[in-house]
CSV table of C-alpha atoms and ligand atoms in Angstrom, one decimal:
chain,number,residue,atom,x,y,z
A,1113,UNK,CA,-0.1,-0.1,-0.2
A,1114,UNK,CA,2.7,2.4,1.1
A,1115,UNK,CA,4.6,1.6,-2.5
A,1116,UNK,CA,1.4,2.6,-4.3
A,1117,UNK,CA,1.0,6.0,-2.5
A,1118,UNK,CA,4.6,6.7,-3.0
A,1119,UNK,CA,4.3,6.1,-7.1
A,1120,UNK,CA,1.0,8.1,-7.1
A,1121,UNK,CA,2.9,11.0,-5.4
A,1122,UNK,CA,5.9,10.7,-7.9
A,1123,UNK,CA,3.3,10.6,-10.7
A,1124,UNK,CA,1.4,14.0,-9.4
A,1125,UNK,CA,5.0,15.5,-9.0
A,1126,UNK,CA,6.0,14.8,-12.6
A,1127,UNK,CA,2.5,16.1,-14.0
A,1128,UNK,CA,3.0,19.3,-12.0
A,1129,UNK,CA,6.4,19.6,-13.5
A,1130,UNK,CA,5.1,19.3,-17.1
A,1131,UNK,CA,2.6,21.7,-16.3
A,1132,UNK,CA,4.8,24.1,-14.8
A,1133,UNK,CA,7.1,24.0,-17.9
A,1134,UNK,CA,4.2,24.4,-20.4
A,1135,UNK,CA,3.1,27.5,-18.4
A,1136,UNK,CA,6.6,29.1,-18.7
A,1137,UNK,CA,7.2,28.3,-22.4
A,1138,UNK,CA,3.6,28.6,-23.7
A,1139,UNK,CA,2.0,26.1,-26.1
A,1140,UNK,CA,4.5,25.1,-28.9
A,1141,UNK,CA,3.5,25.9,-32.4
A,1142,UNK,CA,2.3,23.1,-34.6
A,1143,UNK,CA,5.5,22.1,-36.8
A,1144,UNK,CA,3.4,22.5,-40.0
A,1145,UNK,CA,3.2,26.2,-39.9
A,1146,UNK,CA,5.6,27.9,-42.4
A,1147,UNK,CA,8.0,30.4,-41.3
A,1148,UNK,CA,5.8,33.3,-42.1
A,1149,UNK,CA,2.9,31.8,-40.2
A,1150,UNK,CA,5.1,31.4,-37.3
A,1151,UNK,CA,6.5,35.1,-37.5
A,1152,UNK,CA,2.9,36.3,-38.0
A,1153,UNK,CA,1.5,34.3,-34.7
A,1154,UNK,CA,1.0,36.9,-32.0
A,1155,UNK,CA,3.5,36.6,-29.0
A,1156,UNK,CA,5.4,38.9,-26.8
A,1157,UNK,CA,8.3,39.0,-29.3
A,1158,UNK,CA,9.3,42.2,-31.5
A,1159,UNK,CA,8.3,41.5,-35.0
A,1160,UNK,CA,11.0,42.7,-37.3
A,1161,UNK,CA,11.3,42.6,-41.0
A,1162,UNK,CA,14.7,43.2,-42.9
A,1163,UNK,CA,14.8,43.7,-46.6
A,1164,UNK,CA,17.8,41.7,-47.0
A,1165,UNK,CA,19.3,38.4,-45.7
A,1166,UNK,CA,22.5,40.1,-45.0
A,1167,UNK,CA,20.8,42.5,-42.8
A,1168,UNK,CA,18.6,40.0,-41.1
A,1169,UNK,CA,21.7,37.9,-40.2
A,1170,UNK,CA,22.9,40.9,-37.9
A,1171,UNK,CA,19.3,41.5,-36.4
A,1172,UNK,CA,18.8,37.7,-35.5
A,1173,UNK,CA,22.3,37.9,-33.7
A,1174,UNK,CA,21.3,41.0,-31.7
A,1175,UNK,CA,17.7,40.2,-31.2
A,1176,UNK,CA,17.8,36.5,-30.3
A,1177,UNK,CA,15.0,35.2,-28.3
A,1178,UNK,CA,13.3,38.4,-27.8
A,1179,UNK,CA,12.4,39.0,-31.5
A,1180,UNK,CA,10.8,37.1,-34.5
A,1181,UNK,CA,12.6,38.2,-37.5
A,1182,UNK,CA,12.3,37.3,-41.4
A,1183,UNK,CA,13.9,39.0,-44.5
A,1184,UNK,CA,11.8,40.0,-47.4
A,1185,UNK,CA,14.1,39.4,-50.4
A,1186,UNK,CA,14.7,35.4,-50.6
A,1187,UNK,CA,18.0,34.1,-51.5
A,1188,UNK,CA,19.4,34.7,-55.0
A,1189,UNK,CA,17.1,37.4,-55.7
A,1190,UNK,CA,18.4,40.9,-56.7
A,1191,UNK,CA,17.5,43.5,-54.0
A,1192,UNK,CA,18.4,46.3,-56.3
A,1193,UNK,CA,15.3,46.1,-58.5
A,1194,UNK,CA,13.1,44.0,-56.2
A,1195,UNK,CA,9.5,44.6,-56.5
A,1196,UNK,CA,6.7,43.7,-54.0
A,1197,UNK,CA,5.1,40.2,-54.5
A,1198,UNK,CA,2.0,38.7,-53.1
A,1199,UNK,CA,2.0,38.7,-49.2
A,1200,UNK,CA,5.0,41.2,-48.8
A,1201,UNK,CA,2.9,44.3,-48.2
A,1202,UNK,CA,1.1,42.3,-45.5
A,1203,UNK,CA,4.4,41.4,-43.9
A,1204,UNK,CA,5.6,44.9,-44.1
A,1205,UNK,CA,2.4,46.3,-42.6
A,1206,UNK,CA,2.6,43.8,-39.8
A,1207,UNK,CA,6.1,44.6,-38.9
A,1208,UNK,CA,6.8,46.6,-35.7
A,1209,UNK,CA,10.2,47.5,-37.2
A,1210,UNK,CA,11.8,47.2,-40.7
A,1211,UNK,CA,15.3,47.5,-41.4
A,1212,UNK,CA,16.6,48.3,-44.8
A,1213,UNK,CA,20.0,49.1,-46.3
A,1214,UNK,CA,19.0,52.5,-48.0
A,1215,UNK,CA,21.8,54.2,-50.1
A,1216,UNK,CA,19.5,53.5,-53.0
A,1217,UNK,CA,19.9,49.7,-52.8
A,1218,UNK,CA,16.1,49.0,-52.7
A,1219,UNK,CA,15.0,51.1,-55.7
A,1220,UNK,CA,12.2,48.9,-56.9
A,1221,UNK,CA,9.3,51.5,-56.9
A,1222,UNK,CA,6.5,49.3,-54.9
A,1223,UNK,CA,9.2,48.4,-52.2
A,1224,UNK,CA,10.6,52.1,-51.9
A,1225,UNK,CA,6.9,53.1,-51.4
A,1226,UNK,CA,6.2,50.9,-48.6
A,1227,UNK,CA,9.7,51.7,-46.8
A,1228,UNK,CA,9.0,55.2,-47.1
A,1229,UNK,CA,5.5,55.1,-45.6
A,1230,UNK,CA,6.1,52.8,-42.7
A,1231,UNK,CA,6.5,54.5,-39.2
A,1232,UNK,CA,9.4,52.5,-38.1
A,1233,UNK,CA,11.9,52.1,-41.2
A,1234,UNK,CA,15.4,52.5,-40.6
A,1235,UNK,CA,17.5,52.9,-43.6
A,1236,UNK,CA,21.0,51.6,-42.0
A,1237,UNK,CA,23.1,52.9,-44.8
A,1238,UNK,CA,21.7,56.1,-44.7
A,1239,UNK,CA,22.3,56.4,-40.9
A,1240,UNK,CA,26.0,55.5,-41.5
A,1241,UNK,CA,26.2,58.1,-44.2
A,1242,UNK,CA,24.8,60.8,-41.8
A,1243,UNK,CA,27.6,59.6,-39.2
A,1244,UNK,CA,30.7,59.2,-41.5
A,1245,UNK,CA,30.0,60.5,-45.0
A,1246,UNK,CA,33.4,60.5,-46.0
A,1247,UNK,CA,33.3,56.7,-45.9
A,1248,UNK,CA,30.6,56.5,-48.5
A,1249,UNK,CA,31.5,55.9,-52.2
A,1250,UNK,CA,29.8,57.3,-55.2
A,1251,UNK,CA,29.5,56.4,-58.8
A,1252,UNK,CA,28.1,58.9,-61.3
A,1253,UNK,CA,26.5,60.7,-58.2
A,1254,UNK,CA,25.0,57.5,-57.1
A,1255,UNK,CA,25.7,56.3,-53.7
A,1256,UNK,CA,27.4,52.8,-53.8
A,1257,UNK,CA,25.1,50.7,-51.4
A,1258,UNK,CA,27.2,47.7,-50.9
A,1259,UNK,CA,28.7,48.8,-47.6
A,1260,UNK,CA,28.3,45.4,-46.0
A,1261,UNK,CA,31.4,44.1,-48.0
A,1262,UNK,CA,33.6,46.3,-45.9
A,1263,UNK,CA,33.3,44.8,-42.4
A,1264,UNK,CA,34.7,47.9,-40.6
A,1265,UNK,CA,31.8,49.9,-42.0
A,1266,UNK,CA,29.1,47.2,-41.6
A,1267,UNK,CA,30.1,47.2,-37.9
A,1268,UNK,CA,28.6,50.5,-37.8
A,1269,UNK,CA,24.9,49.1,-38.4
A,1270,UNK,CA,25.1,47.4,-34.9
A,1271,UNK,CA,24.3,50.5,-32.7
A,1272,UNK,CA,21.3,51.7,-34.8
A,1273,UNK,CA,19.7,48.2,-34.6
A,1274,UNK,CA,20.3,48.1,-31.0
A,1275,UNK,CA,18.7,51.4,-30.5
A,1276,UNK,CA,15.7,50.5,-32.5
A,1277,UNK,CA,15.0,47.2,-30.8
A,1278,UNK,CA,15.2,49.1,-27.3
A,1279,UNK,CA,12.8,51.6,-28.5
A,1280,UNK,CA,10.2,48.7,-29.4
A,1281,UNK,CA,11.0,46.6,-26.3
A,1282,UNK,CA,12.5,48.6,-23.6
A,1283,UNK,CA,12.8,45.8,-21.0
A,1284,UNK,CA,15.3,44.1,-23.3
A,1285,UNK,CA,17.9,47.0,-23.1
A,1286,UNK,CA,20.7,45.2,-21.5
A,1287,UNK,CA,20.1,42.1,-23.5
A,1288,UNK,CA,20.3,44.0,-26.8
A,1289,UNK,CA,23.3,46.2,-25.6
A,1290,UNK,CA,25.3,43.0,-24.6
A,1291,UNK,CA,24.6,41.0,-27.7
A,1292,UNK,CA,25.1,44.3,-29.8
A,1293,UNK,CA,28.7,44.4,-28.3
A,1294,UNK,CA,29.3,40.6,-28.9
A,1295,UNK,CA,28.3,41.1,-32.6
A,1296,UNK,CA,30.3,44.3,-33.1
A,1297,UNK,CA,33.3,42.5,-31.6
A,1298,UNK,CA,33.0,39.6,-34.0
A,1299,UNK,CA,32.6,41.8,-37.0
A,1300,UNK,CA,35.7,43.7,-36.0
A,1301,UNK,CA,37.5,40.8,-35.4
A,1302,UNK,CA,36.6,39.3,-39.0
A,1303,UNK,CA,37.8,42.7,-40.6
A,1304,UNK,CA,41.4,42.3,-39.0
A,1305,UNK,CA,41.4,38.4,-40.0
A,1306,UNK,CA,40.5,39.3,-43.7
A,1307,UNK,CA,43.1,42.3,-43.7
A,1308,UNK,CA,45.9,40.0,-42.5
A,1309,UNK,CA,44.8,37.1,-45.0
A,1310,UNK,CA,44.8,39.3,-48.1
A,1311,UNK,CA,47.9,41.1,-47.4
A,1312,UNK,CA,49.7,37.8,-47.8
A,1313,UNK,CA,48.7,38.1,-51.5
A,1314,UNK,CA,51.4,39.6,-53.8
A,1315,UNK,CA,50.2,43.3,-54.8
A,1316,UNK,CA,50.5,42.5,-58.5
A,1317,UNK,CA,47.9,39.8,-58.1
A,1318,UNK,CA,45.4,41.8,-56.3
A,1319,UNK,CA,43.1,42.8,-59.3
A,1320,UNK,CA,39.4,41.6,-59.0
A,1321,UNK,CA,37.2,41.4,-61.7
A,1322,UNK,CA,33.4,40.6,-60.9
A,1323,UNK,CA,30.0,40.7,-62.7
A,1324,UNK,CA,28.9,44.0,-61.3
A,1325,UNK,CA,30.3,46.8,-59.4
A,1326,UNK,CA,29.5,45.4,-55.8
A,1327,UNK,CA,33.2,45.0,-54.6
A,1328,UNK,CA,34.3,48.8,-54.5
A,1329,UNK,CA,34.2,48.9,-50.6
A,1330,UNK,CA,35.8,45.5,-50.1
A,1331,UNK,CA,38.6,46.5,-52.6
A,1332,UNK,CA,39.3,49.9,-50.9
A,1333,UNK,CA,39.2,48.1,-47.5
A,1334,UNK,CA,41.0,44.7,-48.2
A,1335,UNK,CA,43.1,45.0,-51.5
A,1336,UNK,CA,45.0,48.2,-51.3
A,1337,UNK,CA,48.6,48.2,-50.0
A,1338,UNK,CA,48.9,51.7,-48.6
A,1339,UNK,CA,46.8,54.1,-46.9
A,1340,UNK,CA,47.3,56.6,-49.7
A,1341,UNK,CA,45.9,54.1,-52.0
A,1342,UNK,CA,42.9,53.5,-50.0
A,1343,UNK,CA,42.0,57.3,-49.5
A,1344,UNK,CA,43.0,58.7,-52.9
A,1345,UNK,CA,40.8,56.6,-55.2
A,1346,UNK,CA,44.0,54.7,-56.4
A,1347,UNK,CA,42.0,51.5,-55.2
A,1348,UNK,CA,39.9,52.0,-58.3
A,1349,UNK,CA,42.7,50.4,-60.4
A,1350,UNK,CA,42.3,47.2,-58.2
A,1351,UNK,CA,38.8,46.3,-59.5
A,1352,UNK,CA,36.7,46.2,-62.6
A,1353,UNK,CA,33.3,44.9,-63.7
A,1354,UNK,CA,31.1,45.1,-66.8
A,1355,UNK,CA,27.9,45.8,-64.8
A,1356,UNK,CA,27.5,48.9,-62.9
A,1357,UNK,CA,26.3,49.4,-59.2
A,1358,UNK,CA,23.0,47.5,-59.9
A,1359,UNK,CA,23.2,44.3,-62.3
A,1360,UNK,CA,19.9,45.5,-63.8
A,1361,UNK,CA,21.3,47.9,-65.8
A,1362,UNK,CA,22.0,47.9,-69.8
A,1363,UNK,CA,25.2,46.2,-70.6
A,1364,UNK,CA,27.2,48.1,-73.3
A,1365,UNK,CA,30.2,47.1,-75.7
A,1366,UNK,CA,32.1,49.8,-74.3
A,1367,UNK,CA,31.8,48.3,-70.7
A,1368,UNK,CA,32.6,44.9,-71.9
A,1369,UNK,CA,35.8,46.4,-73.9
A,1370,UNK,CA,36.8,48.3,-70.9
A,1371,UNK,CA,37.0,45.0,-68.8
A,1372,UNK,CA,38.8,43.4,-71.4
A,1373,UNK,CA,41.3,46.1,-71.5
A,1374,UNK,CA,41.8,45.9,-67.9
A,1375,UNK,CA,42.5,42.1,-67.8
A,1376,UNK,CA,45.1,42.7,-70.7
A,1377,UNK,CA,46.8,45.5,-68.4
A,1378,UNK,CA,47.0,43.8,-65.3
A,1379,UNK,CA,47.2,40.1,-66.7
A,1380,UNK,CA,44.3,38.9,-64.9
A,1381,UNK,CA,43.9,35.1,-64.9
A,1382,UNK,CA,40.5,34.5,-63.3
A,1383,UNK,CA,37.3,36.5,-63.2
A,1384,UNK,CA,34.7,35.8,-60.5
A,1385,UNK,CA,31.0,35.4,-60.8
A,1386,UNK,CA,28.4,36.2,-58.3
A,1387,UNK,CA,25.7,34.1,-57.1
A,1388,UNK,CA,22.9,36.6,-57.7
A,1389,UNK,CA,23.9,37.8,-61.1
A,1390,UNK,CA,24.1,36.2,-64.5
A,1391,UNK,CA,27.5,35.1,-66.0
A,1392,UNK,CA,26.7,36.1,-69.5
A,1393,UNK,CA,28.8,39.1,-69.4
A,1394,UNK,CA,31.7,37.1,-68.0
A,1395,UNK,CA,31.4,34.6,-70.7
A,1396,UNK,CA,31.3,37.4,-73.2
A,1397,UNK,CA,34.5,38.6,-71.8
A,1398,UNK,CA,36.2,35.4,-71.8
A,1399,UNK,CA,35.5,34.5,-75.4
A,1400,UNK,CA,36.8,37.9,-76.5
A,1401,UNK,CA,39.9,37.4,-74.5
A,1402,UNK,CA,40.3,33.7,-76.1
A,1403,UNK,CA,39.9,35.4,-79.7
A,1404,UNK,CA,43.0,37.6,-79.0
A,1405,UNK,CA,44.7,34.5,-77.4
A,1406,UNK,CA,44.3,35.3,-74.0
A,1407,UNK,CA,42.8,32.4,-71.9
A,1408,UNK,CA,41.3,33.5,-68.7
A,1409,UNK,CA,39.3,31.4,-66.2
A,1410,UNK,CA,35.9,31.9,-64.9
A,1411,UNK,CA,36.1,31.0,-61.2
A,1412,UNK,CA,34.1,27.9,-60.2
A,1413,UNK,CA,33.5,29.3,-56.9
A,1414,UNK,CA,31.0,32.2,-56.7
A,1415,UNK,CA,31.4,35.3,-54.7
A,1416,UNK,CA,28.5,36.4,-52.6
A,1417,UNK,CA,27.7,40.1,-53.3
A,1418,UNK,CA,24.1,40.9,-52.6
A,1419,UNK,CA,23.2,37.7,-50.8
A,1420,UNK,CA,24.1,35.4,-48.1
A,1421,UNK,CA,24.5,32.2,-50.3
A,1422,UNK,CA,23.6,28.7,-49.6
A,1423,UNK,CA,26.8,27.6,-47.6
A,1424,UNK,CA,26.8,30.7,-45.4
A,1425,UNK,CA,24.4,30.9,-42.4
A,1426,UNK,CA,25.6,34.2,-41.2
A,1427,UNK,CA,26.8,37.5,-42.5
A,1428,UNK,CA,30.4,37.0,-41.1
A,1429,UNK,CA,30.4,33.5,-43.1
A,1430,UNK,CA,29.5,34.9,-46.2
A,1431,UNK,CA,32.2,37.7,-45.9
A,1432,UNK,CA,34.9,35.2,-44.8
A,1433,UNK,CA,34.0,33.0,-47.6
A,1434,UNK,CA,34.5,35.7,-50.3
A,1435,UNK,CA,37.8,36.3,-48.8
A,1436,UNK,CA,38.8,32.5,-48.6
A,1437,UNK,CA,37.9,32.1,-52.4
A,1438,UNK,CA,40.1,35.1,-53.5
A,1439,UNK,CA,43.0,34.0,-51.1
A,1440,UNK,CA,42.8,30.3,-52.4
A,1441,UNK,CA,42.7,31.5,-56.1
A,1442,UNK,CA,45.4,34.4,-55.9
A,1443,UNK,CA,47.7,32.3,-53.6
A,1444,UNK,CA,48.1,29.3,-55.9
B,166,ZN,ZN1,24.6,44.7,-55.9
């Protein structure tokens, strides 16, 4: 009899523990719900939309369990010309906070309209431009939006993200500040690692040809040899691409010929495709060079300019992967 009473008490204790844990954690969501359905389900978390996966990666690392986050523009899609598709307006309207890149990256008319009319849109690149305007590059009076490819610049987005999350969730202030500090340190450390890594490449090999002009900030930060080269626009001789700041522009014979001339001038052996851009222009360049008896290779490893890519879970992995591809190609 005593044994039965003890067993019954143990069962009650176990049931109490399960109920206590369920009360703490809330009811788990069914597994069949999509990422969007989970994101839109009301809870106490801050609902955040970022336009690109690159921004979303930093927001996720800072916000952790206190936020529900999604990126609007799916992998492999071009953020420059992205126009809203079915369901996007609802996501943007439901978001408490929207983070976008600004600097004219998101120039699709329908997306730009929504970004301009949401009460809590934070254009991170525009905020950086106000803080350190001398660091922003321009091409034909257009700001170059690809600031994430210079980690020392991208570290500057951490503080505005932390401030925006605190505004929406003041109770999380110390959490966001602690996370923000960690994320900033990891980006600053990555910046130093890439600088050290690419310093090992001989100067004459550091000439980067890609599909579109996404790597200007990267070139200025990581491929230059002297401070003079970085601040006096001499870095421009270290990169070339047939397509402009946005890969949706018209490609001209003149642009193709400029890159061919660049390849001959600097004896470039390998050119680099990008994961979200067609390789047509690079193939054209390769065939013109071949006609002139100059064999160049299109790298089998694609760089990631505007997207994280399928191999990278985080912004830091994406940038480190880009640097590794260049290092391995140029060191051999
Ligand atoms: Zn781009």
